[in-house]
């Protein structure tokens, strides 16, 4: 069987050699090698999350490393300067700069998309590398590019540090990810649907069906309901709802606001 190798970037978050990268960089790997300042270390996977595309690795060594620290990605604004560091095309440590082009980007990659878009040049091999603010704090994990040619055209996407941090903490603690769930099958609310049911603006998620004995079913959510808010957050579109639910606390009550028969109803799930 022909062997293939994958190349990516990463960054150290603990002095014991704990490394963050993208899941797609290490998915299905037999061996993982981490190169730090021309020295190579074998590494093992502590945990990974394919939905958020995050993997936590641990280098098998007693050497000490200088870690980087996370910043607050919620404070990042469109127009802020950022620096991307990585290993494009296997050339070695490379720094590029740019600005944050947009936030909360949904590019239909997974159900939990919430990317920082940047025009700092990101190329193949940059996946898993850090996106720094000018204080030297990691505010994103470089994850992918939009490109018809495979080269950077100023459309790079990074997982916000606040989202990544939550996933990393869970992976380091238990090696797995637990997300809250609602138990509904949903579709987009079109302008025609909104008009036909008396909804003044086009937003929310239309409930097509329910999983029996799910939190939604037990709380009284019904087929045909439009979920317009979850825990005080507006559901701008059906793509937003899975992300809001996943961020909910497991075992805690959440308020679901639905539009049903020309009125808003609040339910507790």
Tab-separated table of N, CA, C and O in Angstrom, residues 110-165:
chain	number	residue	atom	x	y	z
A	110	UNK	N	-19.086	22.832	8.036
A	110	UNK	CA	-19.703	21.958	9.033
A	110	UNK	C	-20.919	22.684	9.602
A	110	UNK	O	-21.178	23.840	9.271
A	111	UNK	N	-21.647	22.021	10.480
A	111	UNK	CA	-22.835	22.654	11.075
A	111	UNK	C	-22.483	23.709	12.112
A	111	UNK	O	-23.357	24.411	12.591
A	112	UNK	N	-21.187	23.806	12.478
A	112	UNK	CA	-20.786	24.744	13.528
A	112	UNK	C	-19.888	25.865	13.004
A	112	UNK	O	-19.153	26.479	13.766
A	113	UNK	N	-19.960	26.161	11.720
A	113	UNK	CA	-19.090	27.192	11.132
A	113	UNK	C	-19.246	28.542	11.830
A	113	UNK	O	-20.372	29.013	12.045
A	114	UNK	N	-18.115	29.154	12.165
A	114	UNK	CA	-18.116	30.502	12.748
A	114	UNK	C	-16.708	31.055	12.598
A	114	UNK	O	-16.017	31.316	13.576
A	115	UNK	N	-16.258	31.243	11.354
A	115	UNK	CA	-14.858	31.540	11.090
A	115	UNK	C	-14.538	33.031	11.146
A	115	UNK	O	-15.397	33.879	10.877
A	116	UNK	N	-13.264	33.315	11.476
A	116	UNK	CA	-12.693	34.637	11.234
A	116	UNK	C	-12.123	34.599	9.818
A	116	UNK	O	-11.365	33.694	9.472
A	117	UNK	N	-12.518	35.550	8.980
A	117	UNK	CA	-11.950	35.630	7.627
A	117	UNK	C	-10.819	36.642	7.629
A	117	UNK	O	-10.936	37.724	8.215
A	118	UNK	N	-9.709	36.283	6.999
A	118	UNK	CA	-8.548	37.181	6.968
A	118	UNK	C	-7.928	37.207	5.578
A	118	UNK	O	-8.034	36.234	4.822
A	119	UNK	N	-7.292	38.323	5.255
A	119	UNK	CA	-6.564	38.379	3.980
A	119	UNK	C	-5.059	38.184	4.191
A	119	UNK	O	-4.278	38.335	3.257
A	120	UNK	N	-4.643	37.844	5.421
A	120	UNK	CA	-3.246	37.426	5.627
A	120	UNK	C	-3.032	36.155	4.818
A	120	UNK	O	-3.841	35.237	4.883
A	121	UNK	N	-1.967	36.104	4.036
A	121	UNK	CA	-1.769	34.975	3.118
A	121	UNK	C	-1.665	33.648	3.867
A	121	UNK	O	-0.812	33.462	4.729
A	122	UNK	N	-2.593	32.747	3.541
A	122	UNK	CA	-2.585	31.394	4.091
A	122	UNK	C	-2.553	30.442	2.903
A	122	UNK	O	-3.356	30.571	1.970
A	123	UNK	N	-1.606	29.513	2.905
A	123	UNK	CA	-1.458	28.567	1.801
A	123	UNK	C	-1.484	27.143	2.330
A	123	UNK	O	-1.594	26.912	3.530
A	124	UNK	N	-1.386	26.187	1.429
A	124	UNK	CA	-1.329	24.777	1.839
A	124	UNK	C	-0.141	24.561	2.768
A	124	UNK	O	0.964	25.010	2.482
A	125	UNK	N	-0.391	23.892	3.862
A	125	UNK	CA	0.656	23.683	4.857
A	125	UNK	C	0.516	24.630	6.043
A	125	UNK	O	1.110	24.428	7.088
A	126	UNK	N	-0.289	25.707	5.852
A	126	UNK	CA	-0.544	26.645	6.952
A	126	UNK	C	-1.607	26.116	7.927
A	126	UNK	O	-1.763	26.660	9.020
A	127	UNK	N	-2.354	25.089	7.521
A	127	UNK	CA	-3.452	24.580	8.348
A	127	UNK	C	-2.971	24.222	9.746
A	127	UNK	O	-1.992	23.495	9.910
A	128	UNK	N	-3.690	24.717	10.751
A	128	UNK	CA	-3.354	24.411	12.138
A	128	UNK	C	-2.462	25.436	12.795
A	128	UNK	O	-2.240	25.398	14.001
A	129	UNK	N	-1.943	26.371	12.007
A	129	UNK	CA	-1.055	27.402	12.552
A	129	UNK	C	-1.842	28.490	13.265
A	129	UNK	O	-3.061	28.601	13.119
A	130	UNK	N	-1.140	29.320	14.046
A	130	UNK	CA	-1.822	30.365	14.812
A	130	UNK	C	-2.044	31.646	14.016
A	130	UNK	O	-1.241	32.017	13.163
A	131	UNK	N	-3.141	32.323	14.335
A	131	UNK	CA	-3.405	33.667	13.845
A	131	UNK	C	-3.286	34.595	15.058
A	131	UNK	O	-4.054	34.469	16.019
A	132	UNK	N	-2.278	35.468	15.027
A	132	UNK	CA	-1.985	36.336	16.173
A	132	UNK	C	-2.569	37.728	15.998
A	132	UNK	O	-2.626	38.242	14.871
A	133	UNK	N	-2.958	38.346	17.125
A	133	UNK	CA	-3.218	39.782	17.094
A	133	UNK	C	-1.885	40.488	17.348
A	133	UNK	O	-0.849	39.836	17.527
A	134	UNK	N	-1.893	41.822	17.375
A	134	UNK	CA	-0.626	42.550	17.506
A	134	UNK	C	-0.088	42.570	18.930
A	134	UNK	O	0.993	43.103	19.186
A	135	UNK	N	-0.833	41.973	19.864
A	135	UNK	CA	-0.322	41.785	21.230
A	135	UNK	C	0.372	40.430	21.366
A	135	UNK	O	0.811	40.058	22.457
A	136	UNK	N	0.451	39.678	20.256
A	136	UNK	CA	1.091	38.363	20.304
A	136	UNK	C	0.224	37.282	20.910
A	136	UNK	O	0.722	36.234	21.320
A	137	UNK	N	-1.084	37.509	20.956
A	137	UNK	CA	-2.031	36.510	21.478
A	137	UNK	C	-2.680	35.775	20.306
A	137	UNK	O	-3.000	36.387	19.284
A	138	UNK	N	-2.907	34.479	20.483
A	138	UNK	CA	-3.546	33.685	19.430
A	138	UNK	C	-5.052	33.950	19.465
A	138	UNK	O	-5.724	33.650	20.446
A	139	UNK	N	-5.589	34.518	18.386
A	139	UNK	CA	-7.035	34.757	18.328
A	139	UNK	C	-7.730	33.823	17.339
A	139	UNK	O	-8.955	33.854	17.215
A	140	UNK	N	-6.934	32.960	16.661
A	140	UNK	CA	-7.543	32.024	15.725
A	140	UNK	C	-6.602	30.896	15.354
A	140	UNK	O	-5.383	31.012	15.502
A	141	UNK	N	-7.197	29.804	14.885
A	141	UNK	CA	-6.427	28.660	14.366
A	141	UNK	C	-6.670	28.615	12.860
A	141	UNK	O	-7.789	28.347	12.409
A	142	UNK	N	-5.636	28.915	12.069
A	142	UNK	CA	-5.777	28.927	10.609
A	142	UNK	C	-6.236	27.558	10.125
A	142	UNK	O	-5.638	26.543	10.463
A	143	UNK	N	-7.291	27.555	9.334
A	143	UNK	CA	-7.914	26.269	9.028
A	143	UNK	C	-8.024	25.953	7.550
A	143	UNK	O	-7.814	24.828	7.136
A	144	UNK	N	-8.381	26.955	6.740
A	144	UNK	CA	-8.575	26.648	5.320
A	144	UNK	C	-8.551	27.928	4.492
A	144	UNK	O	-8.570	29.039	5.017
A	145	UNK	N	-8.519	27.732	3.174
A	145	UNK	CA	-8.582	28.855	2.243
A	145	UNK	C	-9.662	28.570	1.203
A	145	UNK	O	-10.038	27.418	0.977
A	146	UNK	N	-10.162	29.643	0.616
A	146	UNK	CA	-11.008	29.553	-0.574
A	146	UNK	C	-10.101	29.846	-1.748
A	146	UNK	O	-9.508	30.921	-1.810
A	147	UNK	N	-9.963	28.934	-2.677
A	147	UNK	CA	-9.072	29.215	-3.794
A	147	UNK	C	-9.315	28.255	-4.948
A	147	UNK	O	-9.272	27.042	-4.768
A	148	UNK	N	-9.559	28.790	-6.147
A	148	UNK	CA	-9.697	27.917	-7.313
A	148	UNK	C	-8.361	27.335	-7.767
A	148	UNK	O	-8.304	26.314	-8.436
A	149	UNK	N	-7.247	27.989	-7.372
A	149	UNK	CA	-5.923	27.565	-7.838
A	149	UNK	C	-5.152	26.773	-6.788
A	149	UNK	O	-4.155	26.143	-7.096
A	150	UNK	N	-5.593	26.834	-5.516
A	150	UNK	CA	-4.851	26.174	-4.445
A	150	UNK	C	-3.862	27.100	-3.770
A	150	UNK	O	-3.229	26.739	-2.788
A	151	UNK	N	-3.732	28.325	-4.302
A	151	UNK	CA	-2.854	29.321	-3.694
A	151	UNK	C	-3.666	30.394	-3.007
A	151	UNK	O	-4.883	30.496	-3.203
A	152	UNK	N	-3.015	31.233	-2.218
A	152	UNK	CA	-3.726	32.257	-1.458
A	152	UNK	C	-4.226	33.373	-2.363
A	152	UNK	O	-3.491	33.927	-3.173
A	153	UNK	N	-5.526	33.691	-2.224
A	153	UNK	CA	-6.090	34.833	-2.949
A	153	UNK	C	-6.723	35.815	-1.958
A	153	UNK	O	-7.628	36.563	-2.280
A	154	UNK	N	-6.238	35.760	-0.707
A	154	UNK	CA	-6.746	36.694	0.297
A	154	UNK	C	-8.047	36.277	0.936
A	154	UNK	O	-8.757	37.099	1.492
A	155	UNK	N	-8.385	34.988	0.823
A	155	UNK	CA	-9.581	34.456	1.490
A	155	UNK	C	-9.162	33.293	2.380
A	155	UNK	O	-9.202	32.130	1.980
A	156	UNK	N	-8.716	33.642	3.586
A	156	UNK	CA	-8.309	32.628	4.554
A	156	UNK	C	-9.292	32.597	5.708
A	156	UNK	O	-9.937	33.597	6.020
A	157	UNK	N	-9.419	31.418	6.343
A	157	UNK	CA	-10.385	31.276	7.425
A	157	UNK	C	-9.731	30.621	8.639
A	157	UNK	O	-8.994	29.649	8.517
A	158	UNK	N	-10.031	31.205	9.808
A	158	UNK	CA	-9.458	30.719	11.063
A	158	UNK	C	-10.575	30.463	12.068
A	158	UNK	O	-11.567	31.201	12.121
A	159	UNK	N	-10.403	29.402	12.871
A	159	UNK	CA	-11.356	29.095	13.944
A	159	UNK	C	-11.084	30.069	15.086
A	159	UNK	O	-9.948	30.162	15.560
A	160	UNK	N	-12.089	30.827	15.549
A	160	UNK	CA	-11.858	31.792	16.636
A	160	UNK	C	-11.319	31.108	17.890
A	160	UNK	O	-11.737	29.998	18.230
A	161	UNK	N	-10.407	31.780	18.580
A	161	UNK	CA	-9.753	31.181	19.744
A	161	UNK	C	-10.736	30.829	20.856
A	161	UNK	O	-10.555	29.835	21.555
A	162	UNK	N	-11.783	31.640	21.039
A	162	UNK	CA	-12.737	31.348	22.121
A	162	UNK	C	-13.477	30.030	21.873
A	162	UNK	O	-13.743	29.272	22.807
A	163	UNK	N	-13.826	29.771	20.604
A	163	UNK	CA	-14.458	28.490	20.268
A	163	UNK	C	-13.449	27.352	20.405
A	163	UNK	O	-13.749	26.305	20.970
A	164	UNK	N	-12.251	27.571	19.856
A	164	UNK	CA	-11.209	26.536	19.891
A	164	UNK	C	-10.833	26.191	21.329
A	164	UNK	O	-10.652	25.018	21.673
A	165	UNK	N	-10.733	27.212	22.185
A	165	UNK	CA	-10.324	27.017	23.572
A	165	UNK	C	-11.270	26.087	24.321
A	165	UNK	O	-10.843	25.225	25.095
